[in-house]
PDB file of C-alpha atoms in Angstrom:
ATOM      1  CA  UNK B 236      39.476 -32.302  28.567  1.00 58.00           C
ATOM      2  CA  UNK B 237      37.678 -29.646  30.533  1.00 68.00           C
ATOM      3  CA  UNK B 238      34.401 -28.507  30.428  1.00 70.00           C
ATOM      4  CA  UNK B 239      32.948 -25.095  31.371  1.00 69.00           C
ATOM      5  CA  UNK B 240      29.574 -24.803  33.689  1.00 69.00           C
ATOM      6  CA  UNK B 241      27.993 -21.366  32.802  1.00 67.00           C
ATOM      7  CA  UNK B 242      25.662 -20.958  35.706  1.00 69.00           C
ATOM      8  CA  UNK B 243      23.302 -17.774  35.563  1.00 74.00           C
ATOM      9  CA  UNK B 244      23.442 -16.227  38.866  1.00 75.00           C
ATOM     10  CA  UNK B 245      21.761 -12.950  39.220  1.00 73.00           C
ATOM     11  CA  UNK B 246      24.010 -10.262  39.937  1.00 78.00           C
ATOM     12  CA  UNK B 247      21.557  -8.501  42.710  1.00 80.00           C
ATOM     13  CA  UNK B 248      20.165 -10.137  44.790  1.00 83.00           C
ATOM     14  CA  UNK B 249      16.050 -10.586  44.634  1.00 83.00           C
ATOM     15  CA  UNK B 250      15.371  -8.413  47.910  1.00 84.00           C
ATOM     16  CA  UNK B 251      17.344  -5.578  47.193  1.00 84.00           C
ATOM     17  CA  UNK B 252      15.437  -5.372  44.175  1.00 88.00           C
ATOM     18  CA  UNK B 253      11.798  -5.170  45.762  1.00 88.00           C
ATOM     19  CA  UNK B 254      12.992  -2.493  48.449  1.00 88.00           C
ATOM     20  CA  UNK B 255      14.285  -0.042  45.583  1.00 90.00           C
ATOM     21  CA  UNK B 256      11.151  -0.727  43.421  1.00 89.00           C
ATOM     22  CA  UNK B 257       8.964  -0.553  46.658  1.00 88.00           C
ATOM     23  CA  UNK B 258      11.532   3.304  48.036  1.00 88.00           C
ATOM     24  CA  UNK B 259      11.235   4.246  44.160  1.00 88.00           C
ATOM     25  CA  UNK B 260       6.652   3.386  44.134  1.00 85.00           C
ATOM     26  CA  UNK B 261       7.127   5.475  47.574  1.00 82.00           C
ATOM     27  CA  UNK B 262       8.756   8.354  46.699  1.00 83.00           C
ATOM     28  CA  UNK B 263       6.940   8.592  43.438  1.00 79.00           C
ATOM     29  CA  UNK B 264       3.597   8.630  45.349  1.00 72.00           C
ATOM     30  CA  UNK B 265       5.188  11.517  47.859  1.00 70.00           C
ATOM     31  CA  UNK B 266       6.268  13.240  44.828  1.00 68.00           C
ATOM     32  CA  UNK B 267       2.536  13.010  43.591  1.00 59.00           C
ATOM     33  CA  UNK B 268       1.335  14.827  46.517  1.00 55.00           C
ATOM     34  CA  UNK B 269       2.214  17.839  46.571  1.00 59.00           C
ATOM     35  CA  UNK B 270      -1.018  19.128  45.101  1.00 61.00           C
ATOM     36  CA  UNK B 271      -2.762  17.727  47.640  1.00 67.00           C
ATOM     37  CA  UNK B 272      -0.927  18.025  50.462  1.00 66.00           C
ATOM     38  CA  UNK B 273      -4.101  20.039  52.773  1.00 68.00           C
ATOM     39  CA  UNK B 274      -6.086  17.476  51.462  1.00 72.00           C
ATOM     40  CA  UNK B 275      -3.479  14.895  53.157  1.00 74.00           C
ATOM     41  CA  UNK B 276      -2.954  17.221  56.172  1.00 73.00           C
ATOM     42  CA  UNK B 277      -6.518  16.956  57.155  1.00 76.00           C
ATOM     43  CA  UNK B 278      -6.780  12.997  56.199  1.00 81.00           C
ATOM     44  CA  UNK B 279      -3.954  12.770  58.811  1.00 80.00           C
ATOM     45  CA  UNK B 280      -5.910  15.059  61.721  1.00 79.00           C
ATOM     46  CA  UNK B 281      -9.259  13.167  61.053  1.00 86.00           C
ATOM     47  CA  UNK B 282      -7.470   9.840  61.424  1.00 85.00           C
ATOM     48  CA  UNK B 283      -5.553  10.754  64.345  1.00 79.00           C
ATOM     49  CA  UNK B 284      -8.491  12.484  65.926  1.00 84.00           C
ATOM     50  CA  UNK B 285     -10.611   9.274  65.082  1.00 87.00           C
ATOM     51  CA  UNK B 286      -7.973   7.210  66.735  1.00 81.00           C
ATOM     52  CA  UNK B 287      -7.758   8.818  69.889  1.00 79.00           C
ATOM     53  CA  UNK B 288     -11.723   8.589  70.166  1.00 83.00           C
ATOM     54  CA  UNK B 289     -11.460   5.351  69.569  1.00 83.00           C
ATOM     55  CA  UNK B 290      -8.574   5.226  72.165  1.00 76.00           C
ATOM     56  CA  UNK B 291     -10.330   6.882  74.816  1.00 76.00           C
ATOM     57  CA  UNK B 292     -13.239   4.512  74.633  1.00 80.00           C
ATOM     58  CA  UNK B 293     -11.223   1.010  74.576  1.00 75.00           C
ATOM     59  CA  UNK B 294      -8.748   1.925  77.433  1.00 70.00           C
ATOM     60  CA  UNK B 295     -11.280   3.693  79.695  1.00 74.00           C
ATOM     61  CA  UNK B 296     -12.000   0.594  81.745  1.00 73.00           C
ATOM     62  CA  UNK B 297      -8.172  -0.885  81.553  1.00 71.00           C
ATOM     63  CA  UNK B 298      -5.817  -1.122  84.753  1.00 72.00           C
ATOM     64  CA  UNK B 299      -3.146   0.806  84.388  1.00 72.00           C
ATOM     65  CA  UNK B 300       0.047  -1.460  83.128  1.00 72.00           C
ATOM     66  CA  UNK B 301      -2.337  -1.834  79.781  1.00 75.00           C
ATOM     67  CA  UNK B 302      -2.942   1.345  79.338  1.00 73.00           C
ATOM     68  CA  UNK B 303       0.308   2.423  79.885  1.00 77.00           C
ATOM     69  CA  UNK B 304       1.381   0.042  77.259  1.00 79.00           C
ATOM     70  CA  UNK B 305      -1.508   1.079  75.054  1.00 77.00           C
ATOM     71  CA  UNK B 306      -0.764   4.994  75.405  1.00 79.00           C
ATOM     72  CA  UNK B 307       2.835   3.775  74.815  1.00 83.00           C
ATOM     73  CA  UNK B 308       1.924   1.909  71.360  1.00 83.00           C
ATOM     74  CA  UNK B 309      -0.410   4.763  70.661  1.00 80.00           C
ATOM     75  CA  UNK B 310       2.011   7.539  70.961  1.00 83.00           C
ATOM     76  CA  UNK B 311       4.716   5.523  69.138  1.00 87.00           C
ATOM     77  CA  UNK B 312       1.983   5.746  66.025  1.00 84.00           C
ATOM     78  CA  UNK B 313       1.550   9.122  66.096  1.00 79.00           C
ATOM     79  CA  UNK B 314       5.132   9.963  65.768  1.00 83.00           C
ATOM     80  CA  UNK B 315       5.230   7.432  63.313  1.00 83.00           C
ATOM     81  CA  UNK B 316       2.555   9.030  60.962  1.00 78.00           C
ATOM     82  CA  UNK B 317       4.156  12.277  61.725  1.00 78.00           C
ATOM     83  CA  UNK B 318       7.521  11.627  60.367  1.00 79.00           C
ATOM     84  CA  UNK B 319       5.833   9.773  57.743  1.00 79.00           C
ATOM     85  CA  UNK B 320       3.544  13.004  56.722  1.00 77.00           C
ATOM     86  CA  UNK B 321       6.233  15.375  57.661  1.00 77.00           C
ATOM     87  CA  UNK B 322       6.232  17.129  54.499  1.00 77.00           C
ATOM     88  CA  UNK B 323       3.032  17.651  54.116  1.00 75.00           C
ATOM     89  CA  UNK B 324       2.529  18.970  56.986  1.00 76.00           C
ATOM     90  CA  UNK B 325       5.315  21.013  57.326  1.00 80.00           C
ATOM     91  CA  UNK B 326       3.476  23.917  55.590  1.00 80.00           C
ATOM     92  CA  UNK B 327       0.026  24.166  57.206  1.00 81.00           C
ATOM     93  CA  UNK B 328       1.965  24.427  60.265  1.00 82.00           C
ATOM     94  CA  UNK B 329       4.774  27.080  59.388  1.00 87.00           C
ATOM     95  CA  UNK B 330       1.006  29.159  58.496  1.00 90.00           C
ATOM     96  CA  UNK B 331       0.116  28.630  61.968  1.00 89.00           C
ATOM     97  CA  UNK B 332       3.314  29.763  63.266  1.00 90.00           C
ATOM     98  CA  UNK B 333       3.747  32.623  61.030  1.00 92.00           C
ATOM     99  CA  UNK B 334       0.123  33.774  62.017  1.00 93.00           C
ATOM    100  CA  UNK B 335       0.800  33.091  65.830  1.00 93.00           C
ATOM    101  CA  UNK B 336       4.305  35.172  65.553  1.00 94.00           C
ATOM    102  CA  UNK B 337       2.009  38.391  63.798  1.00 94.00           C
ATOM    103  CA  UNK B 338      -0.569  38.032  66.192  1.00 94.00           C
ATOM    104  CA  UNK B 339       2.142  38.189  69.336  1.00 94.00           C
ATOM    105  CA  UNK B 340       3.477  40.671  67.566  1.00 94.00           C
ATOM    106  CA  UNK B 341       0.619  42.875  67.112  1.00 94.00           C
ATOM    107  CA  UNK B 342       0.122  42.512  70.945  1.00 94.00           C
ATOM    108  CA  UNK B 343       3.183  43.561  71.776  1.00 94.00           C
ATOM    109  CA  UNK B 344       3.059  46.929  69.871  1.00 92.00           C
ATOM    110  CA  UNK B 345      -0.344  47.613  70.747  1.00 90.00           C
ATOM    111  CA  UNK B 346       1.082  47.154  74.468  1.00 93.00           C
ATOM    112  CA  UNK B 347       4.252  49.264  73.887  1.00 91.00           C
ATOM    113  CA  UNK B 348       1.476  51.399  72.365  1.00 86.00           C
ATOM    114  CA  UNK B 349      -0.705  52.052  75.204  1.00 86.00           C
ATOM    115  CA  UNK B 350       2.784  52.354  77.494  1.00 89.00           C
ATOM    116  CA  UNK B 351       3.795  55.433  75.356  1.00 85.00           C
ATOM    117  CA  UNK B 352       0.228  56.890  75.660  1.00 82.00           C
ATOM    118  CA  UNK B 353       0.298  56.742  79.979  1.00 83.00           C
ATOM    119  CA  UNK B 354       3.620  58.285  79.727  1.00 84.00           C
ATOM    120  CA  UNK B 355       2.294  60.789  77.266  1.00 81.00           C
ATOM    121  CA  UNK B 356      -0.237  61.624  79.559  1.00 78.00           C
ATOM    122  CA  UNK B 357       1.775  62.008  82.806  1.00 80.00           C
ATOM    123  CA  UNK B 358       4.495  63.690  81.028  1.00 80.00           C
ATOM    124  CA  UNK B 359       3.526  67.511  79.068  1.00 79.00           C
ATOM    125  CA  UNK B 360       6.604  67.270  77.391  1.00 84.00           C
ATOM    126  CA  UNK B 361       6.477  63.995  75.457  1.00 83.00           C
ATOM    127  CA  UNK B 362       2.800  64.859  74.858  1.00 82.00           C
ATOM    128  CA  UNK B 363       3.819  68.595  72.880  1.00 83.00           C
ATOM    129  CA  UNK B 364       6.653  65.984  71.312  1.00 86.00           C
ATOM    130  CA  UNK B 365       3.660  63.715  70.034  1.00 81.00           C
ATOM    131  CA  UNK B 366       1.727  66.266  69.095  1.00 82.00           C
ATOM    132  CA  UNK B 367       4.091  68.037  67.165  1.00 83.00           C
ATOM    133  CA  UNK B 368       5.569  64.748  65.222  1.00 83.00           C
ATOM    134  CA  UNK B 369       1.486  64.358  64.127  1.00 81.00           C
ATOM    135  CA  UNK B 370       0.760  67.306  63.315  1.00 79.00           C
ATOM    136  CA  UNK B 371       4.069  67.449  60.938  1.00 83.00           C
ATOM    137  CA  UNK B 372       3.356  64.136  59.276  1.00 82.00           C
ATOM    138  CA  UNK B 373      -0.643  64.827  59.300  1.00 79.00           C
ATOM    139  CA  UNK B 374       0.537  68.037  56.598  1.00 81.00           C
ATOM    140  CA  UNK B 375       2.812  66.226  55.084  1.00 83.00           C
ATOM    141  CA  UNK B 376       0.131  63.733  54.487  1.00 80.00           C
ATOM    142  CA  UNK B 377       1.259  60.648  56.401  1.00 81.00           C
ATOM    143  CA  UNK B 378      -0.885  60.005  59.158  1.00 76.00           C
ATOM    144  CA  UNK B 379      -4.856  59.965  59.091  1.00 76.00           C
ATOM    145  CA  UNK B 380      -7.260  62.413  60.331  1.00 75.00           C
ATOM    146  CA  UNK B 381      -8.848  59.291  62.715  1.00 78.00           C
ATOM    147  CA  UNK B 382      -4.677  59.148  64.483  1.00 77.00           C
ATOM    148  CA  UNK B 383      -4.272  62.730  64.509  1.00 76.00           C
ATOM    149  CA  UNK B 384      -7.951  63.357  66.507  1.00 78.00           C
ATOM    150  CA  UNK B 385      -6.965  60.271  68.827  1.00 79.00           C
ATOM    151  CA  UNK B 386      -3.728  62.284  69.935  1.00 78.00           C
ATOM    152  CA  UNK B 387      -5.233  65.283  70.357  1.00 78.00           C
ATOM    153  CA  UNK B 388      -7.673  63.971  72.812  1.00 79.00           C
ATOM    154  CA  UNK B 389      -5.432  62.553  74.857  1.00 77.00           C
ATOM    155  CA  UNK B 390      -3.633  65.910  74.945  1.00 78.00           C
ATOM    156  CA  UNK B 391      -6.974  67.351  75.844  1.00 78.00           C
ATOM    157  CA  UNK B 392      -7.540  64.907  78.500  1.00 75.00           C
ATOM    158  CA  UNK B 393      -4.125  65.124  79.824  1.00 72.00           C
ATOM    159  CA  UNK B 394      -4.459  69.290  80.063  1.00 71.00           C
ATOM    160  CA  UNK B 395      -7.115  68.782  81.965  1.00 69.00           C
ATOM    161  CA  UNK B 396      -6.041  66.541  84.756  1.00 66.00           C
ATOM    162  CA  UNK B 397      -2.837  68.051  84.728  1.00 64.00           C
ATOM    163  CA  UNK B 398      -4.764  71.649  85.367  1.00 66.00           C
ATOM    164  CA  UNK B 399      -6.990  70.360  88.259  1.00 69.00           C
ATOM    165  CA  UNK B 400      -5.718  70.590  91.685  1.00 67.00           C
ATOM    166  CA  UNK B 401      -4.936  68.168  93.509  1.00 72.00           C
ATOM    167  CA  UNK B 402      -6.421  68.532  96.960  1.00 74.00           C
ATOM    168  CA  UNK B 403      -4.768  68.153 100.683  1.00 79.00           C
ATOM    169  CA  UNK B 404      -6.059  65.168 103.054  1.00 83.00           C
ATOM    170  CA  UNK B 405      -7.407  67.994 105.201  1.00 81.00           C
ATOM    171  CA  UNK B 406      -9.342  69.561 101.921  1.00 79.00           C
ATOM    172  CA  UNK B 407     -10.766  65.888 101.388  1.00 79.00           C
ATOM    173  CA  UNK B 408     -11.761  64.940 104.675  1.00 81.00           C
ATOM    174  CA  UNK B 409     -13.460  68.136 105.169  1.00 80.00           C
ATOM    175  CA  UNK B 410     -15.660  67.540 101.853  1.00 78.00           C
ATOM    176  CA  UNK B 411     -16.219  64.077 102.728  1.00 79.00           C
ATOM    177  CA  UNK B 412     -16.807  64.692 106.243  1.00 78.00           C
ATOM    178  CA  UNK B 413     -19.328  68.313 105.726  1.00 77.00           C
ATOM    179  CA  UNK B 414     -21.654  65.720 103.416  1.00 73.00           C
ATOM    180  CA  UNK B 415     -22.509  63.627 106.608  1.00 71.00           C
ATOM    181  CA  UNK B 416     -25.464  65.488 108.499  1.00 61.00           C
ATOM    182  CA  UNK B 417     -24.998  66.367 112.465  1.00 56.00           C
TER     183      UNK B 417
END
């Protein structure tokens, strides 16, 4: 005769179980977070900033294979928590970019700018060019009265250095030289 043992073995095994309930209570809680993800950001610069304070103070009076270790141990944390918060603070810092990127930007025209203005100056016929692409957009509307008086001031300015004479080293010496009483 035979007999059958029916023996009730679980199919998955315990563990596997906990890390997919403990990945699924994980991503669930990232999922949460998205509405307070500054809120998080600034949790995370508080703590690190706290922690490197904290640092500072313990490993002040170390020799230096500890504190190698504990800058080591340290560092290896902040990455951590940095991958860990990644998404959150992904977007804080693409605003900081972005804002860096205008500001470079703005520097650079307002350089390229000032370049165009020198060569204005030095050169009548890209100042009559300047003033005649102003004066063409200022009646069509396009530019303001504030641009329009800038450039013609510098054309003023320019006209007038341009007109004065330059004069020889014998000219100069003799004016410098005729103020000194004999």
């Amino acid at each position: 005769m035979t007999s059958f043992v029916h023996v009730d073995q679980p199919t998955v095994h315990p563990g596997v179980q906990r890390a997919e309930i403990l990945f699924g209570q994980i991503k669930a809680a990232r999922a949460g977070a998205n509405g307070s993800r500054p809120l998080i950001a600034l949790l995370i610069v508080a703590v690190v900033a706290a922690v490197m304070v904290v640092a500072d103070k313990l490993v002040s009076n170390w020799d230096e294979g500890a504190l190698l270790a504990a800058w080591t141990v340290l560092c290896g944390a902040a990455f951590g928590i940095a991958a860990l918060f990644a998404g959150s603070l992904r977007a804080p810092l693409a605003r900081v970019a972005g804002a860096w990127n205008a500001a470079a930007a703005r520097r650079a025209s307002a350089r390229a700018d000032a370049r165009f203005l020198e060569t204005a100056q030095n050169d009548p016929r890209v100042m009559q060019e300047l003033q005649a692409a102003t004066w063409r957009q200022q009646s069509e509307g396009k530019v303001s009265v504030a641009v329009a008086a800038k450039v013609d001031a510098v054309a003023r300015v320019a006209a007038r250095s341009s007109e004065m004479r330059m004069p020889t080293l014998y000219e100069a010496m003799r004016r410098m030289n005729s103020s000194r009483y004999y």
